[in-house]
XYZ file of N, CA, C and O in Angstrom:
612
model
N 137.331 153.936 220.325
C 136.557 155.133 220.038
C 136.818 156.177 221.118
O 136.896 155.832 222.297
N 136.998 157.841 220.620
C 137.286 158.578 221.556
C 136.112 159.115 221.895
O 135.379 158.207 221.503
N 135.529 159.769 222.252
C 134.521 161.112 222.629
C 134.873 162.462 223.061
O 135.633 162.503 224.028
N 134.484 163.610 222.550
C 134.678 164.427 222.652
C 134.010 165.637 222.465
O 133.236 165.644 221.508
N 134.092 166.596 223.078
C 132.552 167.491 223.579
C 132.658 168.465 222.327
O 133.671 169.135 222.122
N 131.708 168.490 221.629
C 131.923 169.155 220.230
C 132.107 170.635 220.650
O 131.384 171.262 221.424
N 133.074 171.025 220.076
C 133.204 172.460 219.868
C 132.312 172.813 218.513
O 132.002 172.008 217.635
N 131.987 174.186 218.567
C 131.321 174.657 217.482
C 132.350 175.579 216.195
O 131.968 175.850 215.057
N 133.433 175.848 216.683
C 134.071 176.187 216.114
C 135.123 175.171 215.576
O 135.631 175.666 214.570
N 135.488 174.323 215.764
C 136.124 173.398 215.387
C 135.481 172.223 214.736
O 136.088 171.633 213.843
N 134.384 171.867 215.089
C 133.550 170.612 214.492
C 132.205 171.172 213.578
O 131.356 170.534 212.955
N 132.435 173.006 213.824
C 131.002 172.835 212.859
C 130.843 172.201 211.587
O 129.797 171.577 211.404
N 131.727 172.254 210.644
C 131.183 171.241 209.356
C 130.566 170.232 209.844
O 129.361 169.986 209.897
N 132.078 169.270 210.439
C 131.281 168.132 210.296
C 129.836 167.541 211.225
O 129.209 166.517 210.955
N 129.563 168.435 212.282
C 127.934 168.235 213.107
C 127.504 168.837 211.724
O 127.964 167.958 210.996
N 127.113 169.457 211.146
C 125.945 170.092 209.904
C 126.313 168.989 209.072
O 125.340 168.246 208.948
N 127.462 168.513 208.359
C 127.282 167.286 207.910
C 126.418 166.148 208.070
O 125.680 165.623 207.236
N 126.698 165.743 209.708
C 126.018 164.565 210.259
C 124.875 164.704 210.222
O 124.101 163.901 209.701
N 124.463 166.089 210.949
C 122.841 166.353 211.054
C 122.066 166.478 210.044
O 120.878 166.272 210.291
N 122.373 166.787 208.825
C 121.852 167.014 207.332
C 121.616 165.539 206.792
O 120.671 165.316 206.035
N 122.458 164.570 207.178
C 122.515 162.843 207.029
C 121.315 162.703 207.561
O 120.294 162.341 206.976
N 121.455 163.031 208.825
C 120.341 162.257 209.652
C 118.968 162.589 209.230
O 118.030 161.809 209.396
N 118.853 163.775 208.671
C 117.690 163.928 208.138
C 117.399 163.891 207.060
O 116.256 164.279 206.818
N 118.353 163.368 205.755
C 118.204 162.616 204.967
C 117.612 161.670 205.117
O 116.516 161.544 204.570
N 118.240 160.513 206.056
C 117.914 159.237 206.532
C 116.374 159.201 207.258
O 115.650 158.310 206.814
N 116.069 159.646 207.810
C 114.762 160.178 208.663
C 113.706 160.726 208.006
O 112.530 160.375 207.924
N 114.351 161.705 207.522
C 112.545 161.993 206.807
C 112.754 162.274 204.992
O 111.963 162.644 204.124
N 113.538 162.069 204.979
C 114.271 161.590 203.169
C 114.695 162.921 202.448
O 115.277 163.055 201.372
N 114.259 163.834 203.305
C 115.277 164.714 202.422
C 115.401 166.134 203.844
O 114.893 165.994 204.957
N 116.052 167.175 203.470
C 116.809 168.082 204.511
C 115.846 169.660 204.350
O 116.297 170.749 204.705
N 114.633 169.476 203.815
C 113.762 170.954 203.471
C 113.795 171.582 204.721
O 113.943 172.780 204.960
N 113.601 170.394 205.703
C 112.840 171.326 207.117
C 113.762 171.561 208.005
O 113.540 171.692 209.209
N 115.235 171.653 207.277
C 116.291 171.486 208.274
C 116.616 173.465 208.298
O 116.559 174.124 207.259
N 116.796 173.818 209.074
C 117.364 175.000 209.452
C 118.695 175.345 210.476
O 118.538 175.537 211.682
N 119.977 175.392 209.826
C 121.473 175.056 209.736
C 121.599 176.248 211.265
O 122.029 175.968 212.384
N 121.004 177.699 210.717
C 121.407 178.361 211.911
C 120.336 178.160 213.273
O 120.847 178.443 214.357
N 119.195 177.793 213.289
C 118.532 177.019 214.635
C 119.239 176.323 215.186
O 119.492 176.369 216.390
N 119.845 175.264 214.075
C 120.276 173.836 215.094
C 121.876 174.491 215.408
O 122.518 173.535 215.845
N 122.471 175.304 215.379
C 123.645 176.170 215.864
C 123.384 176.707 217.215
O 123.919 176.577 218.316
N 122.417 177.327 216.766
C 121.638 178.045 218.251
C 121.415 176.862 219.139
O 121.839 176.826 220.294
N 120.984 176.245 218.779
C 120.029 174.957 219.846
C 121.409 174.268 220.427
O 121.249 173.857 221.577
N 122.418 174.099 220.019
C 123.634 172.922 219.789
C 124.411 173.767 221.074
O 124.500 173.409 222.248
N 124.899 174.916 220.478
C 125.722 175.631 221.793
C 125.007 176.336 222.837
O 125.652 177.144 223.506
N 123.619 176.137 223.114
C 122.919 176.017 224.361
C 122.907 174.360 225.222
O 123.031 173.981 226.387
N 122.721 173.829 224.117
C 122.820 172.682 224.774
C 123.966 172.108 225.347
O 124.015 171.397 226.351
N 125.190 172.600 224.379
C 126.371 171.889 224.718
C 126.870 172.456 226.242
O 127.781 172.058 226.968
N 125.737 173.717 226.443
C 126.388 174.673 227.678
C 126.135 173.701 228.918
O 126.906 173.305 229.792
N 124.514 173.408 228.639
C 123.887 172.782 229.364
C 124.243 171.274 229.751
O 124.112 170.878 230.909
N 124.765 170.339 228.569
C 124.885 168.743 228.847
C 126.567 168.484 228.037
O 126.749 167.562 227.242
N 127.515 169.347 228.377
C 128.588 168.977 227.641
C 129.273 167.630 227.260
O 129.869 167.295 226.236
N 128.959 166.881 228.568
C 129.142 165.517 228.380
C 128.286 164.667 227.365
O 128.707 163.604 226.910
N 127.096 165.187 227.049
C 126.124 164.363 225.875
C 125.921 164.902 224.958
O 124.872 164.622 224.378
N 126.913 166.046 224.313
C 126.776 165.990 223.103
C 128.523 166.318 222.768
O 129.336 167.139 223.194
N 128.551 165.461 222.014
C 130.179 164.623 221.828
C 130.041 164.446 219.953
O 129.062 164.482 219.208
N 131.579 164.241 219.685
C 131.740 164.262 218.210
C 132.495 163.032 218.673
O 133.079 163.198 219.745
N 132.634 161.710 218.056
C 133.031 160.453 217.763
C 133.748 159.980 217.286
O 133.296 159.421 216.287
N 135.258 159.775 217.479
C 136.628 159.587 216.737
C 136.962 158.517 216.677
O 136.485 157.729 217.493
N 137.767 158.123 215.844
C 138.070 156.645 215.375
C 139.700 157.054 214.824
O 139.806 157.651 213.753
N 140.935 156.694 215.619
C 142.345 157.153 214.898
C 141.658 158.638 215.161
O 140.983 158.937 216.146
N 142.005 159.531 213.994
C 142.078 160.998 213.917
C 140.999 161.203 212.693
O 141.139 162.188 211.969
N 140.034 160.374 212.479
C 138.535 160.175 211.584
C 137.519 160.723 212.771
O 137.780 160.374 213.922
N 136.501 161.473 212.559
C 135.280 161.343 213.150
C 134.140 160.308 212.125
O 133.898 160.158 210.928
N 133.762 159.866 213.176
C 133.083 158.759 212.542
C 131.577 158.641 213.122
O 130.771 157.767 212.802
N 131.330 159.829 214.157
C 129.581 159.797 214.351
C 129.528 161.137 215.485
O 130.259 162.123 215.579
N 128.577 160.791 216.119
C 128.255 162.453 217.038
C 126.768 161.789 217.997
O 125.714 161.209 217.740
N 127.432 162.262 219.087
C 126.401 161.502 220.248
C 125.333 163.434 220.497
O 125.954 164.496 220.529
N 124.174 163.373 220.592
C 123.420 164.067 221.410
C 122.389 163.939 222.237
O 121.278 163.861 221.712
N 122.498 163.884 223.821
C 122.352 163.383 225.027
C 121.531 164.693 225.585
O 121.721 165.855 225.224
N 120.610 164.250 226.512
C 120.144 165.617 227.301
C 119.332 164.546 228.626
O 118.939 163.385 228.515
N 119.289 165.485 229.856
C 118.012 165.155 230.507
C 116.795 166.084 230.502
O 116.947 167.296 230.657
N 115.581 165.526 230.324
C 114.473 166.480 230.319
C 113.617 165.928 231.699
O 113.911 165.103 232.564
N 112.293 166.877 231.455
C 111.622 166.071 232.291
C 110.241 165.369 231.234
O 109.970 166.068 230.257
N 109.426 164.090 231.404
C 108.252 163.725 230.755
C 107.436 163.146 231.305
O 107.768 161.995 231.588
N 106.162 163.527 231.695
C 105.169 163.173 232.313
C 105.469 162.957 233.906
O 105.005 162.044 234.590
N 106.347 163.995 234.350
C 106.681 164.217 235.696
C 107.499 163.502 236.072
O 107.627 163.229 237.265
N 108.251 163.028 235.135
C 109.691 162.135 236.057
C 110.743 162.657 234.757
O 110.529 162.930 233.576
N 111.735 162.646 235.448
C 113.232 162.645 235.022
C 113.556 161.884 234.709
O 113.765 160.934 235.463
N 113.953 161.807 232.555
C 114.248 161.192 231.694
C 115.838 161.627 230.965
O 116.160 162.810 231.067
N 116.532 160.938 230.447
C 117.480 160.545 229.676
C 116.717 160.972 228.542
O 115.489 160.934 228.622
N 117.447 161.493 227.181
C 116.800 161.761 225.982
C 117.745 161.821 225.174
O 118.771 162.400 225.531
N 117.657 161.250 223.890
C 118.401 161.056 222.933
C 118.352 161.945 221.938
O 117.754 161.422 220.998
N 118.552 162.594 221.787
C 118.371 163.527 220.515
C 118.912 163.045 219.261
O 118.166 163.212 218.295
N 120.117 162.442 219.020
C 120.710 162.369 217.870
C 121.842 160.678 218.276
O 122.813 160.703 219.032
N 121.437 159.667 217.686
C 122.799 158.792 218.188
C 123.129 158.755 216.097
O 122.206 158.714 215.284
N 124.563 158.783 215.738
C 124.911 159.215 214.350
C 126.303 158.280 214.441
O 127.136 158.261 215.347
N 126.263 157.357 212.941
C 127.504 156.922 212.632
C 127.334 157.392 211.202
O 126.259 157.609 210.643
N 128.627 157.526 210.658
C 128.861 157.272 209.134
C 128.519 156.105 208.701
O 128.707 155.038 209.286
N 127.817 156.331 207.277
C 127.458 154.979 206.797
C 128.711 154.081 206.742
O 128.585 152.926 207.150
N 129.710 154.427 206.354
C 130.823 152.995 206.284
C 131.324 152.713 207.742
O 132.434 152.182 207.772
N 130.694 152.975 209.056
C 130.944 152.332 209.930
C 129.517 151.379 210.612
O 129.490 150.593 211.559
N 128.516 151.801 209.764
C 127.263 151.329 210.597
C 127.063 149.648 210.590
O 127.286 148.996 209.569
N 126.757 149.225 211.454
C 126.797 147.471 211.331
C 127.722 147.196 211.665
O 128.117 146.239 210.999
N 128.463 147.514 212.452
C 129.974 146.739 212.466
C 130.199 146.597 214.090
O 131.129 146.060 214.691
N 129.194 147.169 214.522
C 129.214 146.691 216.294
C 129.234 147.993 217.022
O 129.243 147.988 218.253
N 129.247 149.592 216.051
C 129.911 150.687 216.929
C 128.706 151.571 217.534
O 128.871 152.498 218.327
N 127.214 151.041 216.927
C 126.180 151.422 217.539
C 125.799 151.396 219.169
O 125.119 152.132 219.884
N 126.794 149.843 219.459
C 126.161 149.590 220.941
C 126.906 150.305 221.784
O 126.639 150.522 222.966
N 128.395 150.891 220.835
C 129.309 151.694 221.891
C 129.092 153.118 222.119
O 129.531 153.995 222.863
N 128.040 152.968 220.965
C 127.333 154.655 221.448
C 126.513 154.957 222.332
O 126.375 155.992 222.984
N 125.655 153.457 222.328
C 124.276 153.396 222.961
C 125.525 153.511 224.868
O 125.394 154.365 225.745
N 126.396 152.512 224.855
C 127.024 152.088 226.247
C 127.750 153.324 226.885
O 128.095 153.442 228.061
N 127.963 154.529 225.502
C 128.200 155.696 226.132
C 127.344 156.280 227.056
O 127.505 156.601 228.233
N 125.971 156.391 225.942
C 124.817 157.178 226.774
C 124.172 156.818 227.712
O 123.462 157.548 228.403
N 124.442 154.975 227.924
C 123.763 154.518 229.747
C 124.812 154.845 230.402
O 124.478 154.673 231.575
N 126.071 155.279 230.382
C 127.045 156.107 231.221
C 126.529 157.120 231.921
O 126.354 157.367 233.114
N 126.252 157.842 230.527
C 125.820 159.488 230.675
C 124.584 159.375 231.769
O 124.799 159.911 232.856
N 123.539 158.839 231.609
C 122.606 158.734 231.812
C 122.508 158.103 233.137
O 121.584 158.535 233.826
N 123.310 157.097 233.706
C 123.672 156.907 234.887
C 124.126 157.963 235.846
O 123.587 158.222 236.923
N 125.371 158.646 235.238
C 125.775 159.433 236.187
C 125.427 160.810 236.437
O 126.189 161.690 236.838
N 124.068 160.922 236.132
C 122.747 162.229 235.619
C 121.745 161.810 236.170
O 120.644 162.361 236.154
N 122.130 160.433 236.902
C 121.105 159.407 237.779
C 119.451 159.300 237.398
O 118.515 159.481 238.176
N 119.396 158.993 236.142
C 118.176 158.769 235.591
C 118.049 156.854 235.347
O 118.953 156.019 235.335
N 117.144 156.752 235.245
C 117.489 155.388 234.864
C 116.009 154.363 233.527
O 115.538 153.264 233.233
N 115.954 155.949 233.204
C 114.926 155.490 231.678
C 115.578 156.882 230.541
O 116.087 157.968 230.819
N 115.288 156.261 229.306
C 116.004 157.288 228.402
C 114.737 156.688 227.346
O 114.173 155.594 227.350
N 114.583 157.709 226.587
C 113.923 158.349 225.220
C 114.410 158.482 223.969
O 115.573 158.845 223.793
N 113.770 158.268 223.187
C 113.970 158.712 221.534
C 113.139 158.720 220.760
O 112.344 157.803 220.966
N 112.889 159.349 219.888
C 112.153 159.397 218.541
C 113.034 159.118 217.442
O 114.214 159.439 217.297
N 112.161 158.377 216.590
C 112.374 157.779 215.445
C 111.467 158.062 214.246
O 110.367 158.536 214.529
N 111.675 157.903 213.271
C 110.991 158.005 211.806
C 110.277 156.292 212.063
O 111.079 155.386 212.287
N 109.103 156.045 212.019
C 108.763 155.167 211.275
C 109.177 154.478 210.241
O 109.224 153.258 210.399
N 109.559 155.002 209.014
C 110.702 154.733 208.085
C 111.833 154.335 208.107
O 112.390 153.887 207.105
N 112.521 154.447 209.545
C 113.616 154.682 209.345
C 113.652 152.740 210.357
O 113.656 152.608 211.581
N 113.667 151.800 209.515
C 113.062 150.412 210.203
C 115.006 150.314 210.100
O 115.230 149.314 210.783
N 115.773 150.609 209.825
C 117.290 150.185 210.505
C 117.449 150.680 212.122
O 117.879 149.908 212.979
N 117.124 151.791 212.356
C 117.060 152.419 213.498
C 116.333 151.713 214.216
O 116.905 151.316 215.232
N 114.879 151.267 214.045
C 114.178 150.789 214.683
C 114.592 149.560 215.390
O 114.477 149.302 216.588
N 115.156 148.756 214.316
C 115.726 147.441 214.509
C 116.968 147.995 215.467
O 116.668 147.594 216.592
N 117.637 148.386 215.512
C 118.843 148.679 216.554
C 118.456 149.242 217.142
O 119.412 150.001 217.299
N 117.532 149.715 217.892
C 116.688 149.990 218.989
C 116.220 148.944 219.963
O 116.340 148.901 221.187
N 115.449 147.804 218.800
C 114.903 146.881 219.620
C 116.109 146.078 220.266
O 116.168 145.747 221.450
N 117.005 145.834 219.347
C 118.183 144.902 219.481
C 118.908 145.422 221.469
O 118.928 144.731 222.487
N 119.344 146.773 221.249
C 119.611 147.235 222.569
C 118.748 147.294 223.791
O 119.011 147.587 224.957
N 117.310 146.824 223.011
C 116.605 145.949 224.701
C 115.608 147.609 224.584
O 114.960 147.832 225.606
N 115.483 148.657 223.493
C 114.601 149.679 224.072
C 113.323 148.629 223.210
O 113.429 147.609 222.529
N 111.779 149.719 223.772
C 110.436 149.126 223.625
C 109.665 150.849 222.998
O 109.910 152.041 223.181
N 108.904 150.231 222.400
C 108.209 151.172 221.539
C 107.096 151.541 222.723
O 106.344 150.704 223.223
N 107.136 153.022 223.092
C 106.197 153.177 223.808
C 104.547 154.147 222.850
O 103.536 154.485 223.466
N 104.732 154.336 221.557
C 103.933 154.632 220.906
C 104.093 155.708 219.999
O 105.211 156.199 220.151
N 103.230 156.453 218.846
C 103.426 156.972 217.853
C 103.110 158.202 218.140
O 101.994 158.286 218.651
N 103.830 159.490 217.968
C 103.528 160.851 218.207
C 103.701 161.577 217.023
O 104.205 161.087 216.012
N 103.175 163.085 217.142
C 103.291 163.819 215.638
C 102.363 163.319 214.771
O 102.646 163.424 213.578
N 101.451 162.864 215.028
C 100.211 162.348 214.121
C 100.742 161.176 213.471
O 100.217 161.006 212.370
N 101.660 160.256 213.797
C 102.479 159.327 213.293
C 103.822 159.371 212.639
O 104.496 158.515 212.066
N 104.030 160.865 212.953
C 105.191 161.193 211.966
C 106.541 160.438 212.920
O 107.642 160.216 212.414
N 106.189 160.113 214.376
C 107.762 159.613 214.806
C 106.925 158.844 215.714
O 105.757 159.072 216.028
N 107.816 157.743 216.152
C 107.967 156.852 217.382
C 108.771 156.838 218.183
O 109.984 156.639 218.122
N 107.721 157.182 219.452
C 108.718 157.425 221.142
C 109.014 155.786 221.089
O 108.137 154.988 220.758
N 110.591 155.324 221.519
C 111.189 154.245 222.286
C 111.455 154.786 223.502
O 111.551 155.979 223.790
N 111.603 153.529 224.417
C 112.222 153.754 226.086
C 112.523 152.965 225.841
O 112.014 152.173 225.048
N 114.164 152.814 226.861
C 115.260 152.189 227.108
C 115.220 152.547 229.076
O 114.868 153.568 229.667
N 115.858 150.920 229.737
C 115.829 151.516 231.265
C 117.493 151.004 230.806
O 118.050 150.529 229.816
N 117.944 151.543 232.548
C 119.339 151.716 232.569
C 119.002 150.601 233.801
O 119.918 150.137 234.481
């Protein structure tokens, strides 16, 4: 697997692809998705964490899209996941943990050593490959609409 720091001009389809998936998958359909926000949001961020937000190659296939950030939460300096994304015909096949082994990279050398995510409740595949990589449910936010996990490095 390669990694590579998404350009917006070169990878925009396929990030609006992925991201339109993911929120298929997540909250079952794409109403609340807004294409030119997450443009805006994407090449601020990419300014900001170029190394954690990456498009995912396989041969000359993209096959998922990492988005990485550090924030701060409840006064300490966190790792945060925004987006970990495979194509469905690669999911299950082992390439989740090489995403996850990207982002304790990232996240190491950003010298944090706890990382974050939200999840859909619904979304119990995610969940399960969450637990599997050793993260812990630290509780339900959004009036239940998502679940914070932590992961330590």
């Amino acid at each position: 697997m390669r990694f590579e720091t998404i350009d917006i001009d070169k990878h925009r389809n396929q990030v609006m692809e992925f991201r339109r998936d993911s929120f298929r998958v997540s909250f079952g359909n794409i109403s609340n998705f807004d294409e030119q926000d997450y443009i805006n949001w994407l090449k601020q961020k990419i300014k900001d964490f170029p190394g954690g937000f990456v498009i995912v190659e396989e041969g000359k296939k993209c096959i998922g899209q990492l988005e990485l950030s550090i924030r701060e939460y409840e006064g300490k300096r966190i790792g945060y996941v925004h987006l970990y994304y495979l194509i469905p015909e690669v999911r299950r096949k082992g390439k989740g943990k090489e995403l996850n082994e990207y982002a304790t990279r990232f996240f190491k050398e950003n010298k944090v050593s706890e990382y974050h995510l939200r999840v859909s409740p619904t979304n119990t595949t995610a969940i399960n490959f969450y637990h599997k990589i050793g993260m812990e449910e630290a509780g339900e936010e959004m009036e239940g609409k998502v679940i914070r996990m932590k992961g330590y490095i």
